[in-house]
Coordinates of C-alpha atoms in Angstrom, one line a residue:
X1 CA -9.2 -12.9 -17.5
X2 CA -9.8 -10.3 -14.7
X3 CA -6.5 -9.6 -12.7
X4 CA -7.2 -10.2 -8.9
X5 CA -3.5 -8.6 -7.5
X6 CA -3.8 -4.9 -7.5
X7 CA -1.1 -2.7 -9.0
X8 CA -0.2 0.6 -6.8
X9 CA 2.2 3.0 -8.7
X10 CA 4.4 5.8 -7.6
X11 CA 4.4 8.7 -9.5
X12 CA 6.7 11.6 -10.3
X13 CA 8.4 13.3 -13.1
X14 CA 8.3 10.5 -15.1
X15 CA 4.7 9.8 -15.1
X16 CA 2.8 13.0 -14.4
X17 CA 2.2 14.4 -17.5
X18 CA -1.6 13.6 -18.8
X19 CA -0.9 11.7 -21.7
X20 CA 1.6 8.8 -20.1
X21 CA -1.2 8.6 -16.7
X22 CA -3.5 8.0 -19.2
X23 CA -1.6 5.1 -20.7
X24 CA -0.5 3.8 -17.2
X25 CA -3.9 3.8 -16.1
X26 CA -5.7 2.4 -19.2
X27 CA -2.5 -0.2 -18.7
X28 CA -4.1 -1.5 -15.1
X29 CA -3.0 1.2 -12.3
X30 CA -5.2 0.4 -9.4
X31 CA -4.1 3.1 -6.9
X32 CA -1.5 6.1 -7.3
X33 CA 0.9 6.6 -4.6
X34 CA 1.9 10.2 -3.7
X35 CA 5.3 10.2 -2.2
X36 CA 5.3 13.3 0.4
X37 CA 8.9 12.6 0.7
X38 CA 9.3 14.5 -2.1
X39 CA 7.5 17.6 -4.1
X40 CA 5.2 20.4 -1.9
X41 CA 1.8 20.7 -1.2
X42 CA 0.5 22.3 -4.0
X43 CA 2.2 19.9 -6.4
X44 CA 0.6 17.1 -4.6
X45 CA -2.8 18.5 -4.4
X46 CA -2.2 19.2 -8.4
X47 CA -1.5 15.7 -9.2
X48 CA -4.1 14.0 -6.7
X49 CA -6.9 16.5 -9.0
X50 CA -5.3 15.4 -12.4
X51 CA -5.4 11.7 -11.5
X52 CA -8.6 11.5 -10.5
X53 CA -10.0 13.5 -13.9
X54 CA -8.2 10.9 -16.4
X55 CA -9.4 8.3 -14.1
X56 CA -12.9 9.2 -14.8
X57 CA -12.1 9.9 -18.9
X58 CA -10.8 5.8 -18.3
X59 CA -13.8 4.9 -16.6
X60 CA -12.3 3.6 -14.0
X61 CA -12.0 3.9 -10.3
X62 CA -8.4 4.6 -9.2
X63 CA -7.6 5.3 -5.5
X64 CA -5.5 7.7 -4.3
X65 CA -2.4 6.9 -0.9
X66 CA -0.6 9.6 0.2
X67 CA 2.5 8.6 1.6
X68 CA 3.9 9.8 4.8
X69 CA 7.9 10.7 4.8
X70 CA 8.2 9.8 8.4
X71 CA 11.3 10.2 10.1
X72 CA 13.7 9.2 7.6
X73 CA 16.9 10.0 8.9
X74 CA 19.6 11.4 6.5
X75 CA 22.7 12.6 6.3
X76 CA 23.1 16.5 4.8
X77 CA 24.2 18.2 1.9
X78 CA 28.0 18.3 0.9
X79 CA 29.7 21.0 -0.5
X80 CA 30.0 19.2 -4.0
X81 CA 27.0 17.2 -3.7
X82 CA 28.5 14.0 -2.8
X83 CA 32.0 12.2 -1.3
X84 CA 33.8 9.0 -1.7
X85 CA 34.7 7.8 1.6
X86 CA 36.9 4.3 1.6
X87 CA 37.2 1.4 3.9
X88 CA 39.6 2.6 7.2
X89 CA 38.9 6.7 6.5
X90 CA 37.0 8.6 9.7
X91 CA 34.3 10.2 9.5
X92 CA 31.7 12.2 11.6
X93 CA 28.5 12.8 11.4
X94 CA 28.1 15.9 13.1
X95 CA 24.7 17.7 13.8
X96 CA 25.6 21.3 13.6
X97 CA 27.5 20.7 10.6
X98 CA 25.1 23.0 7.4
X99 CA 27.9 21.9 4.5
X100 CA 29.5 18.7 4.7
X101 CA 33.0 18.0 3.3
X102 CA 35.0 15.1 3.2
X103 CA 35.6 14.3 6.9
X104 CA 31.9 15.3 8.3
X105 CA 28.4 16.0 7.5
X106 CA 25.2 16.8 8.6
X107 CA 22.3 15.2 10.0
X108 CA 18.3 16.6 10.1
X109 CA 17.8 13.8 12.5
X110 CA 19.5 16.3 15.6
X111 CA 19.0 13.0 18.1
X112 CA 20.9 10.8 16.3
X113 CA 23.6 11.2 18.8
X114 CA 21.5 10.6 21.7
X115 CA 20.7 7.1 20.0
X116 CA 24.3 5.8 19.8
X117 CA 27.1 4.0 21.6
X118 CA 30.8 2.9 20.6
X119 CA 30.3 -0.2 18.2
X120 CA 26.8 1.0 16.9
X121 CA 26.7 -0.3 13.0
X122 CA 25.1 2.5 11.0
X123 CA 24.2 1.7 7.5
X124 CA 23.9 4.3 5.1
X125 CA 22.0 4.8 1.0
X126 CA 19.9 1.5 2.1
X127 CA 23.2 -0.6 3.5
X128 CA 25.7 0.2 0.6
X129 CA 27.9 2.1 3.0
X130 CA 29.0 0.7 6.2
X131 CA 30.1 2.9 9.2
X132 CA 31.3 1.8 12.8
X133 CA 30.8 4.0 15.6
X134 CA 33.5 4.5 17.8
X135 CA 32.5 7.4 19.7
X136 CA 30.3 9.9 20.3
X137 CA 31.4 13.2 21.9
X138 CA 28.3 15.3 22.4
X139 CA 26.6 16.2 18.8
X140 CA 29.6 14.7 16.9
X141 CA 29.2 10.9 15.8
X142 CA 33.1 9.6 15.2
X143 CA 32.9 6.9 12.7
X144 CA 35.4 4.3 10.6
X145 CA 34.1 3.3 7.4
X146 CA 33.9 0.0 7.3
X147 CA 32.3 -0.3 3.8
X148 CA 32.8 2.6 1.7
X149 CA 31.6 4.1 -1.7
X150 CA 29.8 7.1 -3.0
X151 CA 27.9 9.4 -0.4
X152 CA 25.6 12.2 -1.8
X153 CA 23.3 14.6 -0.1
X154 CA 20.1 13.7 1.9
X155 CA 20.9 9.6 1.8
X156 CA 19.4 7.7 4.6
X157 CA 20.9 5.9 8.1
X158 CA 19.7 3.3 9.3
X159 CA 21.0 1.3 12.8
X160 CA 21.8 -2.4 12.5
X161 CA 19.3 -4.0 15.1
X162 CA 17.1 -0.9 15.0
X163 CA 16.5 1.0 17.7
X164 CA 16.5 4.8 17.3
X165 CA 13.9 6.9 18.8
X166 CA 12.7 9.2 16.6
X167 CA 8.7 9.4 16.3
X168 CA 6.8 8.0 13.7
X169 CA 5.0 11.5 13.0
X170 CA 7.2 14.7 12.2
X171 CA 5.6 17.8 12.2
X172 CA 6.1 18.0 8.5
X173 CA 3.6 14.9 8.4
X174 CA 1.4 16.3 10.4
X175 CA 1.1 18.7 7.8
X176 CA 1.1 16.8 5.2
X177 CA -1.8 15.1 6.4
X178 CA -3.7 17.8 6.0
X179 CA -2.7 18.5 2.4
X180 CA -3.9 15.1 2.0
X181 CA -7.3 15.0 3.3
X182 CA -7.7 18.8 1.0
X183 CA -8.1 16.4 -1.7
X184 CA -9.5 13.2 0.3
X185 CA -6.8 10.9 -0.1
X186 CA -8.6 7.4 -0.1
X187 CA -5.4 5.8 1.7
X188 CA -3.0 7.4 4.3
X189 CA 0.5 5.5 4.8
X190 CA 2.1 6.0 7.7
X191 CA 6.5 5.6 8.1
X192 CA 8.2 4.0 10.4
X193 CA 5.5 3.0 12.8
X194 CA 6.6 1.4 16.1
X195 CA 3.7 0.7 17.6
X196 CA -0.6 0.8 17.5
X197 CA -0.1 4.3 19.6
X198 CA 1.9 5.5 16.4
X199 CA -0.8 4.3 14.3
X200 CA -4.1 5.7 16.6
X201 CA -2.1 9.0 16.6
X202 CA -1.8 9.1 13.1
X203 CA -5.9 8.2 12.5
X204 CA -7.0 10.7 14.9
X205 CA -4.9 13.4 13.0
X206 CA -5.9 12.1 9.9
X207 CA -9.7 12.1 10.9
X208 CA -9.9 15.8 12.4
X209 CA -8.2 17.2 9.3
X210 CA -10.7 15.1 7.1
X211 CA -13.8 15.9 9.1
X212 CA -14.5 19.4 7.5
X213 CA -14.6 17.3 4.3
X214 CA -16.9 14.1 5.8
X215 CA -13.6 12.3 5.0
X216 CA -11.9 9.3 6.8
X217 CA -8.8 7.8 5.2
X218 CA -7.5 4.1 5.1
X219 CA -4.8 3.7 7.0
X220 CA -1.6 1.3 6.0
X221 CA 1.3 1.0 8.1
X222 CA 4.8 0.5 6.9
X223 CA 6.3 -2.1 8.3
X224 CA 10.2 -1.1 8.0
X225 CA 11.1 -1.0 11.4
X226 CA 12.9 -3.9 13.2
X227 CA 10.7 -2.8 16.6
X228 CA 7.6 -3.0 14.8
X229 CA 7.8 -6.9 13.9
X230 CA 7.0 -8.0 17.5
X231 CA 4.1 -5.5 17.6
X232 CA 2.7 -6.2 14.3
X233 CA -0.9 -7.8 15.6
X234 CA -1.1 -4.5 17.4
X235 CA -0.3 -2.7 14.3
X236 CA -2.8 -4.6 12.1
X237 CA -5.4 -4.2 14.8
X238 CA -5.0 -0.3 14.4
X239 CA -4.9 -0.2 10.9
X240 CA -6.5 -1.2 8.1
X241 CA -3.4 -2.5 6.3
X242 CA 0.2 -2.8 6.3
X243 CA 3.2 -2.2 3.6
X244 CA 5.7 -4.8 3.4
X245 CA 8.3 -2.1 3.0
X246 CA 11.5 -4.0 2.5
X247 CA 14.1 -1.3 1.8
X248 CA 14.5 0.1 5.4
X249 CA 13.2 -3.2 6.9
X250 CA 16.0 -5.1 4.5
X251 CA 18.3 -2.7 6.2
X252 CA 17.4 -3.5 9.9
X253 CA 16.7 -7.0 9.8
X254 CA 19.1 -8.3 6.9
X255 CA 18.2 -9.1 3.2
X256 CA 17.9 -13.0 4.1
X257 CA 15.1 -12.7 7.2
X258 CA 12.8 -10.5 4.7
X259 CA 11.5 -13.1 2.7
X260 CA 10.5 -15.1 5.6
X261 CA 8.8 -11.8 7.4
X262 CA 7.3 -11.1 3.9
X263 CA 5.1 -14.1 4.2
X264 CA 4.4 -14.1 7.6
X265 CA 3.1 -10.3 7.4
X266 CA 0.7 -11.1 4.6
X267 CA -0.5 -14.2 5.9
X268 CA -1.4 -12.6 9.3
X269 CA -3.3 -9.4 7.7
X270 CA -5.2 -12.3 5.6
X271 CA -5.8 -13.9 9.3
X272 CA -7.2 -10.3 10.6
X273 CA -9.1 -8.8 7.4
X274 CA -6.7 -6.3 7.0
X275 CA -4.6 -5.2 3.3
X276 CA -1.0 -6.0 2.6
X277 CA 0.8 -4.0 -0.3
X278 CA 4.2 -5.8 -0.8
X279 CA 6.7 -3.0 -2.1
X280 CA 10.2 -1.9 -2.7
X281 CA 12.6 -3.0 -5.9
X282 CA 9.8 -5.3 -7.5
X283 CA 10.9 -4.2 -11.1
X284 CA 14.1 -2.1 -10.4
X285 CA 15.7 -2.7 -13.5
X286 CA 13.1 -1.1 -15.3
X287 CA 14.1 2.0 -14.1
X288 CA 16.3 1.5 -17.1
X289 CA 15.4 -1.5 -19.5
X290 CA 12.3 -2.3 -21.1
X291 CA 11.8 -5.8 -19.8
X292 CA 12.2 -7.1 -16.1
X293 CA 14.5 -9.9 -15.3
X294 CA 14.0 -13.1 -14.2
X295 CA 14.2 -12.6 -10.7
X296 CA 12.0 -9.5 -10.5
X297 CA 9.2 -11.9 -12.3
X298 CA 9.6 -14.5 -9.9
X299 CA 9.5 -12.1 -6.8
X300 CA 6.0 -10.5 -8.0
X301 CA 5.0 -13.5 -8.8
X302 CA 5.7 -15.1 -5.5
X303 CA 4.0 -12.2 -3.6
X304 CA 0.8 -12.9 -5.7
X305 CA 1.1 -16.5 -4.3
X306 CA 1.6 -15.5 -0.8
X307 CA -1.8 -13.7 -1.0
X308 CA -0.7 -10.0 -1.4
X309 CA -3.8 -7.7 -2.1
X310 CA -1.3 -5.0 -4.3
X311 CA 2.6 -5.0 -5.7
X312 CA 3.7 -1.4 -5.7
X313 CA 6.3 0.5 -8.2
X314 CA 8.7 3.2 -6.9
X315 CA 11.3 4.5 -9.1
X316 CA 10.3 2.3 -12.1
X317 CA 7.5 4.5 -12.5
X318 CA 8.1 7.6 -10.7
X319 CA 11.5 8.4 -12.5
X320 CA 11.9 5.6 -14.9
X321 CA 12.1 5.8 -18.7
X322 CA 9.4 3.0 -18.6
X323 CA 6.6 4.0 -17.0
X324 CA 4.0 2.2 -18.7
X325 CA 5.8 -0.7 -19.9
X326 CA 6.6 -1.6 -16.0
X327 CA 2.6 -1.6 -15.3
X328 CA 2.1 -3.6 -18.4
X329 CA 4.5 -6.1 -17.5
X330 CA 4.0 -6.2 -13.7
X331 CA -0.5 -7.1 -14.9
X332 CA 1.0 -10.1 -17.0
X333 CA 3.2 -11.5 -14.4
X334 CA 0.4 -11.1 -11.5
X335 CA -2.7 -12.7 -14.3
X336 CA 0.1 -16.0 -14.6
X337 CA 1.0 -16.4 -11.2
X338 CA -2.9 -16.1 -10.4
X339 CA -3.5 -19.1 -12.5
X340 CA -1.7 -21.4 -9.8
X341 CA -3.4 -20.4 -6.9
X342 CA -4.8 -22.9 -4.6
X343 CA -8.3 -22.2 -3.4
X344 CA -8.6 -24.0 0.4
X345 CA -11.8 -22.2 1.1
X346 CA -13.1 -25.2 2.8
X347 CA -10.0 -25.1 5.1
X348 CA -10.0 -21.6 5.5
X349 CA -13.7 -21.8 7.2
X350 CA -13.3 -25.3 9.5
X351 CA -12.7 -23.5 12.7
X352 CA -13.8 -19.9 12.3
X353 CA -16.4 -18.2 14.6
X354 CA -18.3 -15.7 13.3
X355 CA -19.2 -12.9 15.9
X356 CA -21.1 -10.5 13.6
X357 CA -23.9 -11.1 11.3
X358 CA -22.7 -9.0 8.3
X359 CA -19.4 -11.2 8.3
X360 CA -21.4 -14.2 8.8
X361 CA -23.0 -13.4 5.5
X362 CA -19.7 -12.6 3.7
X363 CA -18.3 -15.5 4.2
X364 CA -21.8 -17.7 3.8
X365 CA -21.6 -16.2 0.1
X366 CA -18.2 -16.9 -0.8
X367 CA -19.0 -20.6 0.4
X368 CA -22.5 -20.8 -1.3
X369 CA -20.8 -19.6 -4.4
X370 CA -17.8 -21.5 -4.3
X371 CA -20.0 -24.4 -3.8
X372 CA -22.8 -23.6 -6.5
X373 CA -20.0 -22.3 -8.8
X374 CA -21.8 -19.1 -10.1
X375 CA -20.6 -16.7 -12.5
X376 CA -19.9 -13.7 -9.6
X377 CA -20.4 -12.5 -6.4
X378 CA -21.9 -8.9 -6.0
X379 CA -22.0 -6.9 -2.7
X380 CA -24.6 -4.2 -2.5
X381 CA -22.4 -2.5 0.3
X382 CA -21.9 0.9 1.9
X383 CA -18.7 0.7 3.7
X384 CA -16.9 -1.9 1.7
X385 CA -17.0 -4.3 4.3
X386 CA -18.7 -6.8 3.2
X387 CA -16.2 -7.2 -0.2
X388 CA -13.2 -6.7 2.2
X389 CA -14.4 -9.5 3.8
X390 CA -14.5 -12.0 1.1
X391 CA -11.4 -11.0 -0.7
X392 CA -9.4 -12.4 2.4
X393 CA -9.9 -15.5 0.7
X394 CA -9.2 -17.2 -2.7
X395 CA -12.2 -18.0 -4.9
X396 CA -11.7 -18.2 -8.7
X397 CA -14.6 -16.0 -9.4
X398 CA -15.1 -12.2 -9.4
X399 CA -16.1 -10.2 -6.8
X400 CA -18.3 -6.6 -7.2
X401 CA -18.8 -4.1 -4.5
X402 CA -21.5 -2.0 -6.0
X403 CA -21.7 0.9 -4.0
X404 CA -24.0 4.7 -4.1
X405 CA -20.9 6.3 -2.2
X406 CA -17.8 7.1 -4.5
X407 CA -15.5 7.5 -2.0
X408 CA -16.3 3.3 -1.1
X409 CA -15.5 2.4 -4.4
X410 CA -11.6 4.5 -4.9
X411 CA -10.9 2.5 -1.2
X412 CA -12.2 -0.6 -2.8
X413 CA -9.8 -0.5 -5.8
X414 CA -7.1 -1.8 -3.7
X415 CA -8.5 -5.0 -2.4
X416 CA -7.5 -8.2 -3.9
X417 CA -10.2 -9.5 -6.3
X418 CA -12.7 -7.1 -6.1
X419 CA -14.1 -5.2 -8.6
X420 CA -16.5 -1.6 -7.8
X421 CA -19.0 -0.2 -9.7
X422 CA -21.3 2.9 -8.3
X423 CA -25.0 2.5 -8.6
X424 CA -27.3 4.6 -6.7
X425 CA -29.7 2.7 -4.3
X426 CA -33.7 3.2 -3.7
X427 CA -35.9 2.0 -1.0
X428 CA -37.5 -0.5 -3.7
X429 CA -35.6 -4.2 -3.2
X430 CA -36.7 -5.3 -6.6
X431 CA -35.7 -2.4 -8.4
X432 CA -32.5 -2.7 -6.6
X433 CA -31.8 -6.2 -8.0
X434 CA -33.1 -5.8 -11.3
X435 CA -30.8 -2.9 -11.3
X436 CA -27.5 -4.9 -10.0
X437 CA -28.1 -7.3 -13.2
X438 CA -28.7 -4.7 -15.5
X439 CA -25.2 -3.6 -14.7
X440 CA -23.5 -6.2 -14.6
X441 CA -25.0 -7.2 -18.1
X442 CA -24.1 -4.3 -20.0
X443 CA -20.5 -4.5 -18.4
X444 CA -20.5 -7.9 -20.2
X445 CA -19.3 -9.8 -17.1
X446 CA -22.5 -12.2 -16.7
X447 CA -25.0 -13.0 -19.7
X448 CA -28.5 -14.1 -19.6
X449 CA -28.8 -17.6 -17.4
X450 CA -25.7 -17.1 -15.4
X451 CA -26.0 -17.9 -11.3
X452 CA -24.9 -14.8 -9.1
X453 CA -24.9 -14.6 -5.2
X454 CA -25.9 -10.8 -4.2
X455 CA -25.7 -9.6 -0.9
X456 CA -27.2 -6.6 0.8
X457 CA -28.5 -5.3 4.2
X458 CA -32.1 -5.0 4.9
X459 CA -33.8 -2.0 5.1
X460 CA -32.6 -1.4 1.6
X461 CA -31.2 2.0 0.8
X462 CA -30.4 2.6 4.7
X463 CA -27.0 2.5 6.3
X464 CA -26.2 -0.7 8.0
X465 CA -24.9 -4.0 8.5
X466 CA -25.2 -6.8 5.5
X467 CA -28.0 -9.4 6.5
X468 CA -29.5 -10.8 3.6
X469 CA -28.3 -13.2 0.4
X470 CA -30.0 -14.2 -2.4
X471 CA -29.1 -17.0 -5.4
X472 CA -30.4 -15.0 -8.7
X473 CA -30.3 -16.4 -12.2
X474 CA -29.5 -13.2 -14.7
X475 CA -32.8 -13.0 -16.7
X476 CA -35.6 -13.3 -13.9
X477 CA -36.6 -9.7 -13.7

């Protein structure tokens, strides 16, 4: 059984050596995150070039999302690395502090201060440490722990409620975006986004640096700010997918109300064609263990059933000891909790309007073939469009976007239930055709008799819109 739920990994020391990509690739990676949070340019231009040669030794197509730091706002160093601050001590958080010592430290967010008033909650190392403003005298935030514990250098601060100003794009992204589009990323995911400005900003950027290349990234939006939850159709509608990023978000909103936003996020990407990755803690305790617990199976699983395209690794992966094992075990938890998905396809079309003829067709061949019950569905497609399309909905049968462009068929890896192959394309229909089923013979995933539906846009071999379906038997030509 083909998996339908991609699989996005992190990775870092743990896993970017040859030999243990290989094994996490040949294990089902989909797509390899880059987390420009950490490492320099160079190293991330190395690892973007190595992934993408044992991708081709697998013979597979693995996409590539470079990962924006954003403003994450941290504390600074400390003279010993770290401090152990108790409930009732003071504390500042002072930003022209450089070495931090038991009573202060420093911040690389400079406008913190600007941001706060007496009785602001910050939370600090995702929420494990509790501080309570109580005043702010002009760079110096006075603070009562109110939850205490271990503080080390660079952890992060987050504001209960939300609310602090600081842009979505640093000028450190702004450079890392162009690192990125040096080796093409396929996927560009932006921090922290308030807003669809945050998000235009960040294509635009993303597009001039990629144009000397004939580049132009995916974008995906984090959600992980409180402000950005009342924006989020505006968000979608600038992107091209969203993150359910529930560490920071967690932190904002409160553990309990991310479940809840977790469903409502996917199900209105699904609504507007748009990609959800659902991230953050999925199989934490493989970090150290060989085998997830119970609850980290039922929180994949449950993301599969809300209709996420991907479930993405962090640590377990990037700095784990079980690289491979965590992508072996997060496949067989998304191919179960596949098995009890409903298919409402009928329900999904009763009131939709279709306003463009290439959508019109997607969603005519998912019906016909739902209907018909054929083997697969393959999309002769340029863009991807067409395949994005129909993976918005749950049908029990493959989908393949056979495309001539390469960079169409990395992008494709991430969508849910869609499988790419790269064929080049003539002029001649009926060579075209005879060629789709030649393929998808020798890959072994239709034999001799088997119904497929196969879409494509007329002129053949041009650039344009899908406008044209066809009912083939394998075996005719």
């Amino acid at each position: 059984m083909e998996r339908a739920t991609k699989i996005v990994v992190t990775i870092g020391p743990a896993s970017s050596d040859r030999a243990t990509l290989t094994r996490m690739i040949r294990a089902g990676v989909d797509v390899v995150r880059l987390n420009f949070s950490h490492g320099k340019a160079q190293d991330h231009i190395d690892r973007a070039t190595m992934v993408r040669e044992v991708a081709d030794e697998c013979g597979r197509k693995v996409a590539i999302m470079a990962d924006l730091q954003g403003p994450k706002i941290r504390v600074g160093k400390f003279e010993n690395g770290k401090v152990d601050l108790k409930s009732g001590d003071k504390f500042i958080l002072d930003a022209d502090c450089e070495i931090g010592t038991q009573e202060r430290v420093g911040l690389d967010y400079k406008g913190l201060p600007r941001d706060l008033k007496p009785g602001d909650v910050l939370l600090l190392n995702d929420g494990l440490l509790v501080l309570t403003t109580e005043r702010v005298i002009g760079n110096e935030i006075h603070t009562v722990v109110k939850i205490g514990g271990e503080l080390s250098n660079n952890k992060g601060i987050n504001r209960e409620g939300g609310g602090l100003t600081a842009p979505a794009l640093t000028t450190k992204d702004m450079e890392d975006i162009k690192t990125a589009m040096n080796f093409q990323a396929d996927y560009l995911a932006v921090s922290f986004p308030k807003n669809s400005s945050d998000m235009q900003m960040a294509r635009q950027l993303a597009d001039l640096a990629g144009e000397p290349y004939g580049h132009k990234p995916m974008l995906i939006a984090k959600i992980e700010r409180v402000e950005a939850i009342p924006a989020l159709q505006e968000i979608l509608d600038a992107s091209d997918g969203i993150m359910v990023a529930r560490g920071d978000l967690a932190v904002e909103v409160g553990n309990a109300a991310v479940p809840g936003l977790q469903k409502r996020m996917i199900k209105m990407a699904r609504v507007s064609n748009k990609l959800t990755i659902t991230a953050t803690q999925m199989m934490e305790s493989m970090i150290h263990n060989a085998v997830p617990t119970r609850a980290e199976v039922s929180d994949v699983a449950n993301a599969v059933l809300d209709g996420t395209d991907a479930v993405m690794t962090s640590a377990e992966t990037a700095s784990g000891r079980y690289p491979v094992e965590t992508v072996e075990a997060m496949s067989a938890i998304c191919l179960e909790a596949e098995k009890f998905e409903e298919c409402k396809l009928d329900a999904d079309f009763l009131n939709m309007q279709f306003t463009r003829i290439d959508q019109s067709i997607a969603y005519g061949a998912l019906f016909t073939a739902y209907h018909l019950g054929v083997k697969a569905i393959a999309a002769l497609t340029e863009s991807g469009s067409t395949a994005l399309w129909m993976s918005r909905h749950n049908i029990d049968m493959p989908i393949f976007a056979i495309t001539p462009n390469v960079a169409t068929c990395r992008k494709a890896a991430l969508y849910r239930n869609v499988r790419t192959f790269e064929l080049a394309q003539s002029k001649d229909l009926e060579q075209v055709l005879k060629s789709v089923q030649e393929l998808l013979l020798a890959q072994g995933v239709v034999q001799k008799g088997d119904l497929i539906v196969v879409t494509w846009g007329e002129p053949i071999g041009q650039v344009g819109g899908t406008n044209a379906m066809k009912i083939m038997k394998i075996g005719e030509y």
